[in-house]
PDB file of C-alpha atoms and ligand atoms in Angstrom:
ATOM      1  CA  MET A   1    -105.836 -32.284-115.044  1.00  0.00           C
ATOM      2  CA  PHE A   2    -106.340 -30.503-118.380  1.00  0.00           C
ATOM      3  CA  GLY A   3    -102.811 -29.344-119.157  1.00  0.00           C
ATOM      4  CA  VAL A   4    -102.804 -26.509-121.701  1.00  0.00           C
ATOM      5  CA  VAL A   5    -106.622 -26.404-122.072  1.00  0.00           C
ATOM      6  CA  PRO A   6    -107.705 -23.081-120.467  1.00  0.00           C
ATOM      7  CA  LYS A   7    -109.958 -23.195-117.387  1.00  0.00           C
ATOM      8  CA  PRO A   8    -112.892 -21.369-119.060  1.00  0.00           C
ATOM      9  CA  LEU A   9    -113.087 -24.269-121.525  1.00  0.00           C
ATOM     10  CA  TRP A  10    -112.674 -27.246-119.177  1.00  0.00           C
ATOM     11  CA  GLU A  11    -114.867 -25.679-116.517  1.00  0.00           C
ATOM     12  CA  ARG A  12    -117.855 -26.110-118.820  1.00  0.00           C
ATOM     13  CA  ARG A  13    -117.394 -29.863-118.448  1.00  0.00           C
ATOM     14  CA  ILE A  14    -116.260 -30.194-114.817  1.00  0.00           C
ATOM     15  CA  SER A  15    -116.535 -27.420-112.224  1.00  0.00           C
ATOM     16  CA  ALA A  16    -113.741 -26.776-109.712  1.00  0.00           C
ATOM     17  CA  ASP A  17    -113.923 -25.990-105.988  1.00  0.00           C
ATOM     18  CA  ALA A  18    -112.461 -22.854-104.334  1.00  0.00           C
ATOM     19  CA  ARG A  19    -109.006 -24.518-104.343  1.00  0.00           C
ATOM     20  CA  ASN A  20    -109.275 -25.296-108.056  1.00  0.00           C
ATOM     21  CA  ARG A  21    -109.814 -29.001-107.441  1.00  0.00           C
ATOM     22  CA  ILE A  22    -112.203 -31.143-109.454  1.00  0.00           C
ATOM     23  CA  PRO A  23    -113.897 -34.368-108.327  1.00  0.00           C
ATOM     24  CA  LEU A  24    -112.148 -37.466-109.636  1.00  0.00           C
ATOM     25  CA  ALA A  25    -112.878 -41.136-109.148  1.00  0.00           C
ATOM     26  CA  LEU A  26    -110.311 -43.811-108.311  1.00  0.00           C
ATOM     27  CA  ARG A  27    -112.178 -46.581-110.074  1.00  0.00           C
ATOM     28  CA  CYS A  28    -110.564 -49.989-110.298  1.00  0.00           C
ATOM     29  CA  LEU A  29    -111.780 -52.781-112.544  1.00  0.00           C
ATOM     30  CA  LEU A  30    -112.472 -56.265-111.138  1.00  0.00           C
ATOM     31  CA  VAL A  31    -112.627 -59.111-113.648  1.00  0.00           C
ATOM     32  CA  GLU A  32    -114.225 -62.374-112.521  1.00  0.00           C
ATOM     33  CA  HIS A  33    -112.122 -64.610-114.748  1.00  0.00           C
ATOM     34  CA  PRO A  34    -112.278 -68.439-114.739  1.00  0.00           C
ATOM     35  CA  ASP A  35    -108.588 -68.448-113.681  1.00  0.00           C
ATOM     36  CA  GLY A  36    -109.346 -66.267-110.677  1.00  0.00           C
ATOM     37  CA  LEU A  37    -110.150 -62.697-109.770  1.00  0.00           C
ATOM     38  CA  VAL A  38    -108.219 -60.017-111.637  1.00  0.00           C
ATOM     39  CA  LEU A  39    -107.969 -56.535-110.148  1.00  0.00           C
ATOM     40  CA  ILE A  40    -106.831 -53.771-112.483  1.00  0.00           C
ATOM     41  CA  ASP A  41    -105.250 -50.923-110.510  1.00  0.00           C
ATOM     42  CA  THR A  42    -105.590 -50.466-106.784  1.00  0.00           C
ATOM     43  CA  GLY A  43    -106.430 -46.775-106.326  1.00  0.00           C
ATOM     44  CA  LEU A  44    -104.745 -44.515-103.844  1.00  0.00           C
ATOM     45  CA  GLY A  45    -104.418 -46.758-100.813  1.00  0.00           C
ATOM     46  CA  ASN A  46    -104.458 -45.275 -97.363  1.00  0.00           C
ATOM     47  CA  LYS A  47    -100.814 -44.768 -96.385  1.00  0.00           C
ATOM     48  CA  GLU A  48    -100.268 -41.070 -97.010  1.00  0.00           C
ATOM     49  CA  ASP A  49    -100.129 -38.394 -94.322  1.00  0.00           C
ATOM     50  CA  ALA A  50    -102.663 -35.691 -93.392  1.00  0.00           C
ATOM     51  CA  LYS A  51    -100.970 -33.036 -95.561  1.00  0.00           C
ATOM     52  CA  PHE A  52    -101.237 -35.231 -98.663  1.00  0.00           C
ATOM     53  CA  ARG A  53    -104.861 -36.123 -97.928  1.00  0.00           C
ATOM     54  CA  ASP A  54    -105.708 -32.436 -97.539  1.00  0.00           C
ATOM     55  CA  ILE A  55    -103.995 -31.349-100.759  1.00  0.00           C
ATOM     56  CA  TYR A  56    -105.884 -33.884-102.846  1.00  0.00           C
ATOM     57  CA  GLY A  57    -109.055 -34.030-100.715  1.00  0.00           C
ATOM     58  CA  VAL A  58    -108.704 -37.805-100.434  1.00  0.00           C
ATOM     59  CA  GLN A  59    -111.750 -39.791 -99.308  1.00  0.00           C
ATOM     60  CA  ASN A  60    -110.545 -43.365 -99.165  1.00  0.00           C
ATOM     61  CA  GLU A  61    -110.847 -44.420 -95.539  1.00  0.00           C
ATOM     62  CA  GLY A  62    -112.286 -47.920 -95.407  1.00  0.00           C
ATOM     63  CA  LYS A  63    -113.667 -49.942 -92.564  1.00  0.00           C
ATOM     64  CA  GLY A  64    -110.942 -51.281 -90.265  1.00  0.00           C
ATOM     65  CA  GLY A  65    -108.395 -48.768 -91.530  1.00  0.00           C
ATOM     66  CA  ARG A  66    -108.129 -50.214 -95.034  1.00  0.00           C
ATOM     67  CA  THR A  67    -109.618 -48.671 -98.187  1.00  0.00           C
ATOM     68  CA  LEU A  68    -112.900 -48.086-100.010  1.00  0.00           C
ATOM     69  CA  LEU A  69    -111.611 -50.518-102.639  1.00  0.00           C
ATOM     70  CA  GLU A  70    -111.397 -53.306-100.083  1.00  0.00           C
ATOM     71  CA  ASP A  71    -114.825 -52.313 -98.705  1.00  0.00           C
ATOM     72  CA  ALA A  72    -116.220 -52.620-102.243  1.00  0.00           C
ATOM     73  CA  LEU A  73    -114.637 -56.054-102.648  1.00  0.00           C
ATOM     74  CA  ALA A  74    -116.164 -57.067 -99.311  1.00  0.00           C
ATOM     75  CA  GLU A  75    -119.586 -55.987-100.586  1.00  0.00           C
ATOM     76  CA  LEU A  76    -119.082 -58.561-103.352  1.00  0.00           C
ATOM     77  CA  ARG A  77    -118.066 -60.988-100.587  1.00  0.00           C
ATOM     78  CA  TYR A  78    -114.431 -61.114-101.705  1.00  0.00           C
ATOM     79  CA  GLY A  79    -111.572 -60.844 -99.248  1.00  0.00           C
ATOM     80  CA  PRO A  80    -108.154 -59.406-100.203  1.00  0.00           C
ATOM     81  CA  ASP A  81    -106.645 -62.903-100.201  1.00  0.00           C
ATOM     82  CA  GLU A  82    -109.050 -64.042-102.938  1.00  0.00           C
ATOM     83  CA  ILE A  83    -107.528 -61.735-105.564  1.00  0.00           C
ATOM     84  CA  ARG A  84    -105.408 -63.897-107.885  1.00  0.00           C
ATOM     85  CA  TRP A  85    -103.939 -61.192-110.143  1.00  0.00           C
ATOM     86  CA  VAL A  86    -103.294 -57.492-109.673  1.00  0.00           C
ATOM     87  CA  ILE A  87    -102.477 -55.622-112.875  1.00  0.00           C
ATOM     88  CA  ASN A  88    -101.080 -52.104-112.510  1.00  0.00           C
ATOM     89  CA  THR A  89    -101.651 -49.977-115.630  1.00  0.00           C
ATOM     90  CA  HIS A  90     -98.765 -47.923-114.254  1.00  0.00           C
ATOM     91  CA  LEU A  91     -97.261 -47.089-110.884  1.00  0.00           C
ATOM     92  CA  HIS A  92     -98.455 -43.551-110.119  1.00  0.00           C
ATOM     93  CA  PHE A  93     -99.682 -43.232-106.535  1.00  0.00           C
ATOM     94  CA  ASP A  94    -103.314 -42.943-107.633  1.00  0.00           C
ATOM     95  CA  HIS A  95    -103.135 -46.289-109.466  1.00  0.00           C
ATOM     96  CA  ALA A  96    -100.777 -48.355-107.310  1.00  0.00           C
ATOM     97  CA  GLY A  97    -101.304 -46.840-103.851  1.00  0.00           C
ATOM     98  CA  GLY A  98    -103.598 -49.685-102.814  1.00  0.00           C
ATOM     99  CA  ASN A  99    -100.963 -52.285-103.750  1.00  0.00           C
ATOM    100  CA  THR A 100     -99.701 -52.093-100.189  1.00  0.00           C
ATOM    101  CA  TYR A 101    -100.933 -51.006 -96.783  1.00  0.00           C
ATOM    102  CA  ARG A 102     -99.328 -50.057 -93.529  1.00  0.00           C
ATOM    103  CA  GLU A 103    -100.145 -51.942 -90.361  1.00  0.00           C
ATOM    104  CA  PRO A 104    -102.166 -49.700 -88.073  1.00  0.00           C
ATOM    105  CA  VAL A 105    -100.540 -48.394 -84.897  1.00  0.00           C
ATOM    106  CA  GLU A 106    -101.742 -50.255 -81.834  1.00  0.00           C
ATOM    107  CA  ARG A 107    -101.981 -47.831 -78.984  1.00  0.00           C
ATOM    108  CA  ALA A 108    -100.397 -49.449 -75.955  1.00  0.00           C
ATOM    109  CA  PRO A 109    -101.140 -47.134 -72.995  1.00  0.00           C
ATOM    110  CA  ASP A 110     -97.568 -46.930 -71.681  1.00  0.00           C
ATOM    111  CA  GLY A 111     -95.544 -48.315 -74.607  1.00  0.00           C
ATOM    112  CA  PRO A 112     -93.055 -46.314 -76.683  1.00  0.00           C
ATOM    113  CA  THR A 113     -94.456 -43.858 -79.239  1.00  0.00           C
ATOM    114  CA  VAL A 114     -94.737 -45.473 -82.670  1.00  0.00           C
ATOM    115  CA  ARG A 115     -95.205 -43.226 -85.666  1.00  0.00           C
ATOM    116  CA  PRO A 116     -97.425 -44.642 -88.432  1.00  0.00           C
ATOM    117  CA  SER A 117     -94.500 -44.299 -90.859  1.00  0.00           C
ATOM    118  CA  ASP A 118     -92.438 -46.682 -88.691  1.00  0.00           C
ATOM    119  CA  ARG A 119     -94.915 -49.510 -89.246  1.00  0.00           C
ATOM    120  CA  PRO A 120     -94.062 -52.136 -91.862  1.00  0.00           C
ATOM    121  CA  THR A 121     -95.599 -51.840 -95.329  1.00  0.00           C
ATOM    122  CA  LEU A 122     -97.222 -55.086 -96.503  1.00  0.00           C
ATOM    123  CA  VAL A 123     -98.848 -56.177 -99.752  1.00  0.00           C
ATOM    124  CA  SER A 124    -102.630 -55.701 -99.685  1.00  0.00           C
ATOM    125  CA  PHE A 125    -103.401 -58.803-101.769  1.00  0.00           C
ATOM    126  CA  PRO A 126    -101.033 -61.429-100.367  1.00  0.00           C
ATOM    127  CA  ARG A 127    -101.995 -64.289-102.691  1.00  0.00           C
ATOM    128  CA  ALA A 128    -102.037 -62.246-105.893  1.00  0.00           C
ATOM    129  CA  THR A 129     -99.431 -62.131-108.611  1.00  0.00           C
ATOM    130  CA  TYR A 130     -98.821 -58.447-109.298  1.00  0.00           C
ATOM    131  CA  VAL A 131     -98.194 -57.592-112.948  1.00  0.00           C
ATOM    132  CA  VAL A 132     -96.706 -54.442-114.473  1.00  0.00           C
ATOM    133  CA  GLN A 133     -94.825 -53.441-117.602  1.00  0.00           C
ATOM    134  CA  GLN A 134     -91.072 -53.892-117.148  1.00  0.00           C
ATOM    135  CA  GLY A 135     -90.381 -50.454-118.637  1.00  0.00           C
ATOM    136  CA  GLU A 136     -92.769 -48.810-116.170  1.00  0.00           C
ATOM    137  CA  LEU A 137     -91.112 -50.481-113.174  1.00  0.00           C
ATOM    138  CA  GLU A 138     -87.716 -49.213-114.330  1.00  0.00           C
ATOM    139  CA  PHE A 139     -89.151 -45.749-114.946  1.00  0.00           C
ATOM    140  CA  ALA A 140     -90.662 -45.687-111.441  1.00  0.00           C
ATOM    141  CA  ARG A 141     -87.322 -46.670-109.904  1.00  0.00           C
ATOM    142  CA  HIS A 142     -85.358 -43.950-111.715  1.00  0.00           C
ATOM    143  CA  THR A 143     -87.271 -40.749-111.129  1.00  0.00           C
ATOM    144  CA  ASN A 144     -86.243 -37.169-111.828  1.00  0.00           C
ATOM    145  CA  GLU A 145     -87.434 -33.814-110.451  1.00  0.00           C
ATOM    146  CA  ARG A 146     -90.536 -33.901-112.643  1.00  0.00           C
ATOM    147  CA  THR A 147     -91.639 -37.498-111.963  1.00  0.00           C
ATOM    148  CA  ALA A 148     -90.597 -38.164-108.353  1.00  0.00           C
ATOM    149  CA  ALA A 149     -93.777 -36.840-106.717  1.00  0.00           C
ATOM    150  CA  SER A 150     -95.885 -39.378-108.648  1.00  0.00           C
ATOM    151  CA  TYR A 151     -93.824 -42.477-107.859  1.00  0.00           C
ATOM    152  CA  LEU A 152     -93.815 -43.299-104.139  1.00  0.00           C
ATOM    153  CA  PRO A 153     -91.543 -46.307-103.521  1.00  0.00           C
ATOM    154  CA  HIS A 154     -93.707 -47.749-100.731  1.00  0.00           C
ATOM    155  CA  ASN A 155     -96.366 -48.466-103.370  1.00  0.00           C
ATOM    156  CA  PHE A 156     -94.153 -50.723-105.472  1.00  0.00           C
ATOM    157  CA  GLU A 157     -90.886 -51.664-103.723  1.00  0.00           C
ATOM    158  CA  PRO A 158     -92.517 -54.138-101.281  1.00  0.00           C
ATOM    159  CA  VAL A 159     -94.149 -55.937-104.256  1.00  0.00           C
ATOM    160  CA  ALA A 160     -92.555 -58.920-106.068  1.00  0.00           C
ATOM    161  CA  PHE A 161     -93.801 -58.063-109.563  1.00  0.00           C
ATOM    162  CA  ARG A 162     -94.121 -60.304-112.559  1.00  0.00           C
ATOM    163  CA  THR A 163     -93.133 -57.977-115.377  1.00  0.00           C
ATOM    164  CA  ILE A 164     -94.369 -58.077-118.948  1.00  0.00           C
ATOM    165  CA  ASP A 165     -93.284 -56.258-122.053  1.00  0.00           C
ATOM    166  CA  GLY A 166     -95.793 -54.977-124.608  1.00  0.00           C
ATOM    167  CA  ALA A 167     -99.518 -55.144-125.268  1.00  0.00           C
ATOM    168  CA  ALA A 168    -102.107 -57.907-125.228  1.00  0.00           C
ATOM    169  CA  GLY A 169    -105.186 -58.026-127.457  1.00  0.00           C
ATOM    170  CA  GLU A 170    -108.299 -56.593-125.874  1.00  0.00           C
ATOM    171  CA  HIS A 171    -111.866 -55.617-126.625  1.00  0.00           C
ATOM    172  CA  VAL A 172    -112.601 -53.972-123.318  1.00  0.00           C
ATOM    173  CA  CYS A 173    -110.155 -51.154-122.746  1.00  0.00           C
ATOM    174  CA  PHE A 174    -109.307 -49.682-119.352  1.00  0.00           C
ATOM    175  CA  LEU A 175    -108.148 -46.181-120.269  1.00  0.00           C
ATOM    176  CA  ALA A 176    -106.303 -45.328-117.038  1.00  0.00           C
ATOM    177  CA  ASP A 177    -104.611 -41.944-117.561  1.00  0.00           C
ATOM    178  CA  LEU A 178    -104.709 -41.965-121.363  1.00  0.00           C
ATOM    179  CA  VAL A 179    -108.269 -40.569-121.197  1.00  0.00           C
ATOM    180  CA  PRO A 180    -108.806 -40.096-117.440  1.00  0.00           C
ATOM    181  CA  THR A 181    -112.417 -38.809-117.671  1.00  0.00           C
ATOM    182  CA  SER A 182    -115.010 -38.560-120.424  1.00  0.00           C
ATOM    183  CA  ALA A 183    -114.278 -34.807-120.439  1.00  0.00           C
ATOM    184  CA  HIS A 184    -110.851 -35.714-121.832  1.00  0.00           C
ATOM    185  CA  LEU A 185    -112.271 -37.330-124.985  1.00  0.00           C
ATOM    186  CA  PRO A 186    -111.195 -34.495-127.352  1.00  0.00           C
ATOM    187  CA  LEU A 187    -107.828 -35.531-128.784  1.00  0.00           C
ATOM    188  CA  PRO A 188    -105.798 -32.493-127.552  1.00  0.00           C
ATOM    189  CA  TRP A 189    -107.326 -32.468-124.039  1.00  0.00           C
ATOM    190  CA  ILE A 190    -104.357 -33.999-122.249  1.00  0.00           C
ATOM    191  CA  MET A 191    -103.311 -33.730-118.607  1.00  0.00           C
ATOM    192  CA  GLY A 192    -100.562 -31.334-117.495  1.00  0.00           C
ATOM    193  CA  TYR A 193     -99.018 -34.305-115.656  1.00  0.00           C
ATOM    194  CA  ASP A 194     -98.396 -35.926-119.000  1.00  0.00           C
ATOM    195  CA  LEU A 195     -94.674 -36.071-119.780  1.00  0.00           C
ATOM    196  CA  GLN A 196     -95.143 -36.718-123.502  1.00  0.00           C
ATOM    197  CA  PRO A 197     -98.346 -35.010-124.626  1.00  0.00           C
ATOM    198  CA  LEU A 198     -97.547 -35.358-128.317  1.00  0.00           C
ATOM    199  CA  VAL A 199     -97.022 -39.113-127.917  1.00  0.00           C
ATOM    200  CA  THR A 200    -100.289 -39.258-125.947  1.00  0.00           C
ATOM    201  CA  LEU A 201    -102.064 -37.383-128.723  1.00  0.00           C
ATOM    202  CA  GLU A 202    -100.991 -40.000-131.279  1.00  0.00           C
ATOM    203  CA  SER A 203    -101.746 -42.863-128.861  1.00  0.00           C
ATOM    204  CA  LYS A 204    -105.282 -41.494-128.404  1.00  0.00           C
ATOM    205  CA  ARG A 205    -105.739 -41.149-132.153  1.00  0.00           C
ATOM    206  CA  GLN A 206    -104.629 -44.754-132.757  1.00  0.00           C
ATOM    207  CA  LEU A 207    -106.702 -46.111-129.890  1.00  0.00           C
ATOM    208  CA  TYR A 208    -109.832 -44.229-131.069  1.00  0.00           C
ATOM    209  CA  ARG A 209    -109.414 -45.643-134.557  1.00  0.00           C
ATOM    210  CA  ARG A 210    -109.480 -49.224-133.265  1.00  0.00           C
ATOM    211  CA  ALA A 211    -112.015 -48.553-130.506  1.00  0.00           C
ATOM    212  CA  GLU A 212    -114.451 -47.077-133.002  1.00  0.00           C
ATOM    213  CA  ALA A 213    -113.920 -49.722-135.670  1.00  0.00           C
ATOM    214  CA  GLU A 214    -114.169 -52.639-133.239  1.00  0.00           C
ATOM    215  CA  GLY A 215    -116.756 -51.154-130.853  1.00  0.00           C
ATOM    216  CA  TRP A 216    -114.608 -51.432-127.718  1.00  0.00           C
ATOM    217  CA  LEU A 217    -116.154 -50.769-124.339  1.00  0.00           C
ATOM    218  CA  LEU A 218    -113.983 -48.036-122.764  1.00  0.00           C
ATOM    219  CA  PHE A 219    -113.619 -47.732-118.973  1.00  0.00           C
ATOM    220  CA  PHE A 220    -112.747 -44.415-117.318  1.00  0.00           C
ATOM    221  CA  GLU A 221    -110.676 -44.663-114.164  1.00  0.00           C
ATOM    222  CA  HIS A 222    -111.017 -41.083-112.925  1.00  0.00           C
ATOM    223  CA  ASP A 223    -114.488 -39.988-114.097  1.00  0.00           C
ATOM    224  CA  PRO A 224    -116.722 -39.459-111.037  1.00  0.00           C
ATOM    225  CA  VAL A 225    -119.921 -39.990-113.078  1.00  0.00           C
ATOM    226  CA  VAL A 226    -119.283 -41.910-116.291  1.00  0.00           C
ATOM    227  CA  VAL A 227    -117.965 -45.428-115.718  1.00  0.00           C
ATOM    228  CA  ALA A 228    -117.766 -46.649-119.304  1.00  0.00           C
ATOM    229  CA  GLY A 229    -119.071 -46.188-122.830  1.00  0.00           C
ATOM    230  CA  ARG A 230    -118.382 -46.753-126.487  1.00  0.00           C
ATOM    231  CA  LEU A 231    -116.786 -44.228-128.773  1.00  0.00           C
ATOM    232  CA  GLY A 232    -119.047 -42.284-131.117  1.00  0.00           C
ATOM    233  CA  ARG A 233    -118.904 -39.127-133.201  1.00  0.00           C
ATOM    234  CA  GLU A 234    -120.026 -35.782-131.823  1.00  0.00           C
ATOM    235  CA  GLY A 235    -119.840 -33.033-134.405  1.00  0.00           C
ATOM    236  CA  LYS A 236    -116.250 -32.890-135.641  1.00  0.00           C
ATOM    237  CA  GLY A 237    -114.930 -34.688-132.577  1.00  0.00           C
ATOM    238  CA  PHE A 238    -115.541 -37.746-130.475  1.00  0.00           C
ATOM    239  CA  GLY A 239    -118.297 -38.419-128.001  1.00  0.00           C
ATOM    240  CA  LEU A 240    -119.656 -41.333-126.008  1.00  0.00           C
ATOM    241  CA  VAL A 241    -122.535 -43.599-126.834  1.00  0.00           C
ATOM    242  CA  GLU A 242    -124.076 -46.193-124.509  1.00  0.00           C
ATOM    243  CA  ALA A 243    -122.574 -44.390-121.512  1.00  0.00           C
ATOM    244  CA  LEU A 244    -122.762 -46.338-118.270  1.00  0.00           C
ATOM    245  CA  ARG A 245    -123.111 -44.044-115.238  1.00  0.00           C
ATOM    246  CA  ALA A 246    -122.123 -44.557-111.612  1.00  0.00           C
ATOM    247  CA  GLY A 247    -124.773 -45.210-108.967  1.00  0.00           C
TER     248      GLY A 247
HETATM  249 ZN1   ZN B 301    -104.306 -41.331-112.751  1.00  0.00          ZN
END
């Protein structure tokens, strides 16, 4: 998660388990907009096999075989069919995995064996318009050896996307993987997954300039503790002020 930053440095901010894993959230943002509910990112979903769940230590089993995201929506008394818009920041499996779900296997006592992977994949939010950047959809559909493991077609191929091109003005900023946790606030602390760290560095610099000047509220998708905050100065670097914590 920290790319070229050495473990002795990042470990002071987040400690790792015996398998070198760190806790990460899969936090999605729900906007109660007058035009309908907007869901930004859909987390990891619940379609991957036991090996995948073990590697990443996934805890996303929801009631009735769905996901913690859908459980959280239910706590707000929203059903999946009440979501009007789904916006994917991008199509990595940890952001778009909940776009779709697989029908659970019904165990007929003497019927033929059905593997979970043989079940049809359906959209999780059937009445929503799913939105993604056109360039990202093309990128996801044309993977190479470095990117293929992040883009799993069953998360985006069953979806009829409305694609957009370019940015919209915003005052609340959902950081997604640009700054995945508050530990990644220092400009050069960039994930090893990042394909263009130097571009990311400049994107962070530009975003910080505006976020600081205009007092944006920044949301962290992967921080297990810090949900959001505003950018402030901490010594020579950047820190968070008005941090909003989980729980
Ligand atoms: Zn991510």
